[in-house]
């Protein structure tokens, strides 16, 4: 090796891209083939996404590779939040002759109400309009034409909004005509209630022309209102913690055509080119593992640099280990990709990769790379912090107090809860609406970003943990959990395997509900929006006292002793969830045997009861439970069930091949084996073809939401396919899925999705901690999202659930499983 005399500059902010089009070189906006406006360094989308609740929709602007603005549309509130009315979106129309992109919009969008996900009542307002974006040289126009003038009572209430991403504006300046100021990190007064009783902050500025971040050339954005009403610069965080800064102008009385005319100029860097990004695992690699760094570049960048692998010396020097021109992979989304294969390097140590001016964070090559600091944070921090009905202590910190001890009241019938829970015309239990249901103020985990308990989250968590304990025999102990005292103490071993204690905690919730109600709960959640949006200690959700059910006590205000603040418990008839939960309980019974035999027996007896009672039209719904019962009981009737439905299983092998694979040795039927194995062969070809479509070597077709959880689950399935059919499925896809989660994924943010894991990770995440702009170690974010049609994004911002939300269930246990599986497969003889 030779000592390398200089260190590559670490360049964290990669800037935008330009299409391979000579037309873009003239710096004027055009309509490209993807139906959005484009000039070199700037893109303007119109309604490719419609997800305004999470800051995706309407007019959106990508400037020098960063999404700086979104949700450009007419809104009924100055600073709308998650549950405010949104318009119905029509079909996007592209008129290349007139150089105009337009879309028809209309209020109300009643589908939002009908689905029950938004607790809103649309106002008595019906109007339609056309929203347009029109190129104008280096600028573009936003134009709104109303079909009819606004009703008199809505004058001053309807306006054109454009939301500005706050995370890159803090500390930057703005000019509004002759006034000026700074974008503050927190929302500051003064404020007052408007004529409709809604609290608003005084506008930061008002005028005709707004210049944003004039001191930062790559971020300067100019907005001019060509009509009479002034622009307002507002702080949307006064009412909503997840709010953005907002530029707004009100619709003038009598206005129809050209009711809104803004001229917007996103300043771009001269000859802007997206800076290359090298995507590697932020943790590192096993010596025998395939090691491929993915290099993401501008499609127009014809310069291919040499890639360098350096070993980091103890003295800080970088020693060149490998140097070569990376292999071209091709185009994906909006970028061009190359691959730098350094699989032949096996010497243990710390390494970096350099390409051009980009240098990665350090990572290791070691046979023990997956044995410490990787999966443990999820088990010793994240799962304990999420535990409900407990006080969770962490040295000088209390993550939360003893909460929800007043669980729970039977949900009212015919209730469509704003978070999607639906109680039908019956309670399906012996309890009447409003009555206290005993036995469920124990166990369970808060569902990550929220404080509810969803049965599928609880079930998939105990199922995954039980599989982990059964397969990998993890006896790790670094947490003290005392169910009798209702306390959890982090970083305090108590002589009991943490995984078994966590399995027990989840099973106590599910079993407690079943024994009390004679069925599984659908979910347990707060009844009011005021409680639902609470950030902070869930101890403050309720008074921990069972509600009296006295009529007069319904008037006690929330926060006062005796208030009707108990969570509601919902039930349902849903064979899919019932059978899935029973399968989880069966696996749990095996794990808990010898640790908590009474609870293990309860799990087993409930699962057997569900098998006998649950009737299904689709026999595939019972396959998962049949597999678990076969492993537990070895009863031939469950093997016979699988054989009876062999054709259906084979036709759904992409969903069920990994489920039935592990029990093939327990099914004495050669024809069944052949049918399943033949279908698995076909499925492998499908996986192989999909994996070849991306530079990441896995099936990955991004949607609005980050695909991290799905890719983790794909990786777990690959373990079972590889171990059940090693002659067909290699371990490659499992390892590729793991690498994706740990940093080998598209976009400039190469963070590990697992908070606190690796040299760079998500440290602002959408957990219950999001109001503190912090993270919970071991929580797994949803991951890189897609701003349609082609822009991958993972922002350093804790309020975007489609990018950084933690969840229970597979989003947690699949990660644990992946890491442990990789360590086993790479280190076993």
mmCIF file of N, CA and C in Angstrom, residues 226-293:
data_model
loop_
_atom_site.group_PDB
_atom_site.id
_atom_site.type_symbol
_atom_site.label_atom_id
_atom_site.label_comp_id
_atom_site.label_asym_id
_atom_site.label_seq_id
_atom_site.Cartn_x
_atom_site.Cartn_y
_atom_site.Cartn_z
ATOM 1 N N UNK A 226 -48.046 39.592 -8.995
ATOM 2 C CA UNK A 226 -48.360 40.485 -10.102
ATOM 3 C C UNK A 226 -49.743 41.101 -9.971
ATOM 4 N N UNK A 227 -50.518 40.650 -8.963
ATOM 5 C CA UNK A 227 -51.857 41.202 -8.732
ATOM 6 C C UNK A 227 -51.817 42.229 -7.609
ATOM 7 N N UNK A 228 -53.002 42.722 -7.220
ATOM 8 C CA UNK A 228 -53.079 43.817 -6.264
ATOM 9 C C UNK A 228 -52.817 43.433 -4.821
ATOM 10 N N UNK A 229 -53.228 42.236 -4.395
ATOM 11 C CA UNK A 229 -53.115 41.897 -2.977
ATOM 12 C C UNK A 229 -51.667 41.644 -2.601
ATOM 13 N N UNK A 230 -51.273 41.966 -1.371
ATOM 14 C CA UNK A 230 -49.876 41.789 -0.972
ATOM 15 C C UNK A 230 -49.555 40.328 -0.688
ATOM 16 N N UNK A 231 -48.278 40.011 -0.792
ATOM 17 C CA UNK A 231 -47.783 38.739 -0.307
ATOM 18 C C UNK A 231 -47.642 38.807 1.202
ATOM 19 N N UNK A 232 -47.901 37.693 1.859
ATOM 20 C CA UNK A 232 -47.655 37.572 3.286
ATOM 21 C C UNK A 232 -46.640 36.458 3.508
ATOM 22 N N UNK A 233 -45.656 36.705 4.358
ATOM 23 C CA UNK A 233 -44.739 35.661 4.793
ATOM 24 C C UNK A 233 -45.160 35.249 6.188
ATOM 25 N N UNK A 234 -45.596 33.995 6.326
ATOM 26 C CA UNK A 234 -46.195 33.517 7.569
ATOM 27 C C UNK A 234 -45.363 32.384 8.164
ATOM 28 N N UNK A 235 -45.502 32.223 9.468
ATOM 29 C CA UNK A 235 -44.877 31.101 10.166
ATOM 30 C C UNK A 235 -45.968 30.092 10.497
ATOM 31 N N UNK A 236 -45.957 28.950 9.802
ATOM 32 C CA UNK A 236 -47.002 27.947 9.969
ATOM 33 C C UNK A 236 -46.862 27.104 11.211
ATOM 34 N N UNK A 237 -45.883 27.402 12.062
ATOM 35 C CA UNK A 237 -45.640 26.576 13.242
ATOM 36 C C UNK A 237 -46.369 27.081 14.471
ATOM 37 N N UNK A 238 -47.129 28.161 14.346
ATOM 38 C CA UNK A 238 -47.848 28.696 15.502
ATOM 39 C C UNK A 238 -48.909 27.719 15.980
ATOM 40 N N UNK A 239 -49.646 27.111 15.047
ATOM 41 C CA UNK A 239 -50.710 26.171 15.390
ATOM 42 C C UNK A 239 -50.257 24.717 15.301
ATOM 43 N N UNK A 240 -49.283 24.441 14.436
ATOM 44 C CA UNK A 240 -48.906 23.061 14.139
ATOM 45 C C UNK A 240 -47.397 22.907 14.279
ATOM 46 N N UNK A 241 -46.974 22.013 15.144
ATOM 47 C CA UNK A 241 -45.541 21.809 15.354
ATOM 48 C C UNK A 241 -44.834 21.403 14.068
ATOM 49 N N UNK A 242 -45.557 20.746 13.160
ATOM 50 C CA UNK A 242 -44.948 20.293 11.910
ATOM 51 C C UNK A 242 -45.137 21.288 10.778
ATOM 52 N N UNK A 243 -45.499 22.525 11.096
ATOM 53 C CA UNK A 243 -45.735 23.523 10.069
ATOM 54 C C UNK A 243 -44.463 23.994 9.389
ATOM 55 N N UNK A 244 -44.611 24.594 8.212
ATOM 56 C CA UNK A 244 -43.516 25.173 7.441
ATOM 57 C C UNK A 244 -43.747 26.680 7.344
ATOM 58 N N UNK A 245 -42.765 27.403 6.837
ATOM 59 C CA UNK A 245 -42.991 28.809 6.496
ATOM 60 C C UNK A 245 -43.876 28.862 5.254
ATOM 61 N N UNK A 246 -44.726 29.886 5.171
ATOM 62 C CA UNK A 246 -45.724 29.949 4.107
ATOM 63 C C UNK A 246 -45.728 31.332 3.467
ATOM 64 N N UNK A 247 -45.738 31.349 2.136
ATOM 65 C CA UNK A 247 -45.977 32.569 1.369
ATOM 66 C C UNK A 247 -47.419 32.506 0.900
ATOM 67 N N UNK A 248 -48.165 33.604 1.111
ATOM 68 C CA UNK A 248 -49.605 33.571 0.832
ATOM 69 C C UNK A 248 -50.074 34.913 0.278
ATOM 70 N N UNK A 249 -51.028 34.838 -0.624
ATOM 71 C CA UNK A 249 -51.760 36.033 -1.037
ATOM 72 C C UNK A 249 -53.240 35.692 -1.117
ATOM 73 N N UNK A 250 -54.090 36.595 -0.676
ATOM 74 C CA UNK A 250 -55.524 36.334 -0.634
ATOM 75 C C UNK A 250 -56.172 36.589 -1.997
ATOM 76 N N UNK A 251 -57.257 35.871 -2.265
ATOM 77 C CA UNK A 251 -58.030 36.060 -3.484
ATOM 78 C C UNK A 251 -58.872 37.333 -3.335
ATOM 79 N N UNK A 252 -58.761 38.202 -4.319
ATOM 80 C CA UNK A 252 -59.471 39.488 -4.253
ATOM 81 C C UNK A 252 -60.961 39.306 -4.538
ATOM 82 N N UNK A 253 -61.821 40.190 -3.992
ATOM 83 C CA UNK A 253 -63.266 40.124 -4.276
ATOM 84 C C UNK A 253 -63.527 40.228 -5.781
ATOM 85 N N UNK A 254 -64.399 39.371 -6.281
ATOM 86 C CA UNK A 254 -64.799 39.417 -7.678
ATOM 87 C C UNK A 254 -63.823 38.807 -8.649
ATOM 88 N N UNK A 255 -62.679 38.343 -8.178
ATOM 89 C CA UNK A 255 -61.647 37.823 -9.072
ATOM 90 C C UNK A 255 -62.062 36.478 -9.661
ATOM 91 N N UNK A 256 -61.776 36.285 -10.928
ATOM 92 C CA UNK A 256 -61.979 34.984 -11.583
ATOM 93 C C UNK A 256 -60.729 34.636 -12.388
ATOM 94 N N UNK A 257 -60.653 35.109 -13.643
ATOM 95 C CA UNK A 257 -59.468 34.829 -14.461
ATOM 96 C C UNK A 257 -58.269 35.583 -13.892
ATOM 97 N N UNK A 258 -57.141 34.877 -13.836
ATOM 98 C CA UNK A 258 -55.914 35.450 -13.265
ATOM 99 C C UNK A 258 -56.132 35.950 -11.836
ATOM 100 N N UNK A 259 -56.932 35.192 -11.092
ATOM 101 C CA UNK A 259 -57.161 35.568 -9.693
ATOM 102 C C UNK A 259 -55.856 35.532 -8.907
ATOM 103 N N UNK A 260 -54.938 34.658 -9.331
ATOM 104 C CA UNK A 260 -53.593 34.628 -8.762
ATOM 105 C C UNK A 260 -52.610 34.706 -9.918
ATOM 106 N N UNK A 261 -51.616 35.575 -9.778
ATOM 107 C CA UNK A 261 -50.511 35.647 -10.731
ATOM 108 C C UNK A 261 -49.220 35.923 -9.954
ATOM 109 N N UNK A 262 -48.455 34.877 -9.771
ATOM 110 C CA UNK A 262 -47.151 35.031 -9.136
ATOM 111 C C UNK A 262 -46.068 34.779 -10.171
ATOM 112 N N UNK A 263 -44.980 35.532 -10.057
ATOM 113 C CA UNK A 263 -43.794 35.275 -10.851
ATOM 114 C C UNK A 263 -42.716 34.768 -9.889
ATOM 115 N N UNK A 264 -42.247 33.543 -10.128
ATOM 116 C CA UNK A 264 -41.319 32.893 -9.206
ATOM 117 C C UNK A 264 -39.995 32.634 -9.926
ATOM 118 N N UNK A 265 -38.904 33.017 -9.290
ATOM 119 C CA UNK A 265 -37.581 32.844 -9.881
ATOM 120 C C UNK A 265 -36.675 32.087 -8.915
ATOM 121 N N UNK A 266 -36.465 30.801 -9.147
ATOM 122 C CA UNK A 266 -35.485 30.059 -8.347
ATOM 123 C C UNK A 266 -34.095 30.301 -8.939
ATOM 124 N N UNK A 267 -33.238 30.964 -8.206
ATOM 125 C CA UNK A 267 -31.896 31.216 -8.707
ATOM 126 C C UNK A 267 -31.137 29.892 -8.797
ATOM 127 N N UNK A 268 -30.347 29.750 -9.854
ATOM 128 C CA UNK A 268 -29.589 28.516 -10.035
ATOM 129 C C UNK A 268 -28.114 28.829 -10.205
ATOM 130 N N UNK A 269 -27.292 27.867 -9.851
ATOM 131 C CA UNK A 269 -25.857 28.023 -10.002
ATOM 132 C C UNK A 269 -25.480 27.879 -11.474
ATOM 133 N N UNK A 270 -24.499 28.637 -11.902
ATOM 134 C CA UNK A 270 -24.071 28.596 -13.289
ATOM 135 C C UNK A 270 -23.548 27.207 -13.635
ATOM 136 N N UNK A 271 -24.037 26.689 -14.763
ATOM 137 C CA UNK A 271 -23.626 25.356 -15.221
ATOM 138 C C UNK A 271 -23.786 24.307 -14.126
ATOM 139 N N UNK A 272 -24.882 24.438 -13.432
ATOM 140 C CA UNK A 272 -25.143 23.541 -12.301
ATOM 141 C C UNK A 272 -25.074 22.077 -12.719
ATOM 142 N N UNK A 273 -24.381 21.284 -11.906
ATOM 143 C CA UNK A 273 -24.302 19.837 -12.097
ATOM 144 C C UNK A 273 -24.382 19.173 -10.731
ATOM 145 N N UNK A 274 -25.186 18.150 -10.630
ATOM 146 C CA UNK A 274 -25.331 17.401 -9.384
ATOM 147 C C UNK A 274 -23.987 16.809 -8.992
ATOM 148 N N UNK A 275 -23.554 17.075 -7.767
ATOM 149 C CA UNK A 275 -22.277 16.545 -7.302
ATOM 150 C C UNK A 275 -22.404 15.064 -6.975
ATOM 151 N N UNK A 276 -21.436 14.246 -7.366
ATOM 152 C CA UNK A 276 -21.534 12.802 -7.124
ATOM 153 C C UNK A 276 -21.666 12.460 -5.642
ATOM 154 N N UNK A 277 -22.383 11.395 -5.383
ATOM 155 C CA UNK A 277 -22.572 10.872 -4.042
ATOM 156 C C UNK A 277 -22.167 9.398 -4.052
ATOM 157 N N UNK A 278 -21.390 9.003 -3.058
ATOM 158 C CA UNK A 278 -20.984 7.603 -2.931
ATOM 159 C C UNK A 278 -21.790 6.974 -1.806
ATOM 160 N N UNK A 279 -22.535 5.935 -2.130
ATOM 161 C CA UNK A 279 -23.448 5.300 -1.177
ATOM 162 C C UNK A 279 -22.863 3.971 -0.714
ATOM 163 N N UNK A 280 -22.521 3.923 0.581
ATOM 164 C CA UNK A 280 -21.960 2.716 1.191
ATOM 165 C C UNK A 280 -22.704 2.438 2.484
ATOM 166 N N UNK A 281 -22.523 1.237 3.005
ATOM 167 C CA UNK A 281 -23.074 0.927 4.317
ATOM 168 C C UNK A 281 -22.376 1.791 5.352
ATOM 169 N N UNK A 282 -23.149 2.506 6.162
ATOM 170 C CA UNK A 282 -22.575 3.355 7.195
ATOM 171 C C UNK A 282 -22.008 2.538 8.356
ATOM 172 N N UNK A 283 -22.267 1.252 8.343
ATOM 173 C CA UNK A 283 -21.714 0.342 9.344
ATOM 174 C C UNK A 283 -20.440 -0.311 8.817
ATOM 175 N N UNK A 284 -20.519 -0.887 7.644
ATOM 176 C CA UNK A 284 -19.377 -1.568 7.057
ATOM 177 C C UNK A 284 -19.742 -2.926 6.504
ATOM 178 N N UNK A 285 -18.760 -3.788 6.375
ATOM 179 C CA UNK A 285 -18.945 -5.035 5.657
ATOM 180 C C UNK A 285 -18.157 -6.162 6.325
ATOM 181 N N UNK A 286 -18.644 -7.364 6.134
ATOM 182 C CA UNK A 286 -17.922 -8.578 6.526
ATOM 183 C C UNK A 286 -16.880 -8.863 5.448
ATOM 184 N N UNK A 287 -15.715 -9.405 5.823
ATOM 185 C CA UNK A 287 -14.679 -9.662 4.816
ATOM 186 C C UNK A 287 -15.151 -10.506 3.638
ATOM 187 N N UNK A 288 -15.996 -11.508 3.897
ATOM 188 C CA UNK A 288 -16.424 -12.403 2.808
ATOM 189 C C UNK A 288 -17.654 -11.891 2.065
ATOM 190 N N UNK A 289 -18.138 -10.740 2.460
ATOM 191 C CA UNK A 289 -19.356 -10.184 1.870
ATOM 192 C C UNK A 289 -19.047 -9.471 0.561
ATOM 193 N N UNK A 290 -19.973 -9.537 -0.386
ATOM 194 C CA UNK A 290 -19.856 -8.705 -1.578
ATOM 195 C C UNK A 290 -19.944 -7.242 -1.157
ATOM 196 N N UNK A 291 -19.024 -6.426 -1.658
ATOM 197 C CA UNK A 291 -18.947 -5.024 -1.237
ATOM 198 C C UNK A 291 -18.998 -4.145 -2.484
ATOM 199 N N UNK A 292 -20.111 -3.507 -2.707
ATOM 200 C CA UNK A 292 -20.264 -2.661 -3.889
ATOM 201 C C UNK A 292 -20.755 -1.290 -3.444
ATOM 202 N N UNK A 293 -19.923 -0.268 -3.665
ATOM 203 C CA UNK A 293 -20.345 1.112 -3.430
ATOM 204 C C UNK A 293 -21.085 1.591 -4.674
#
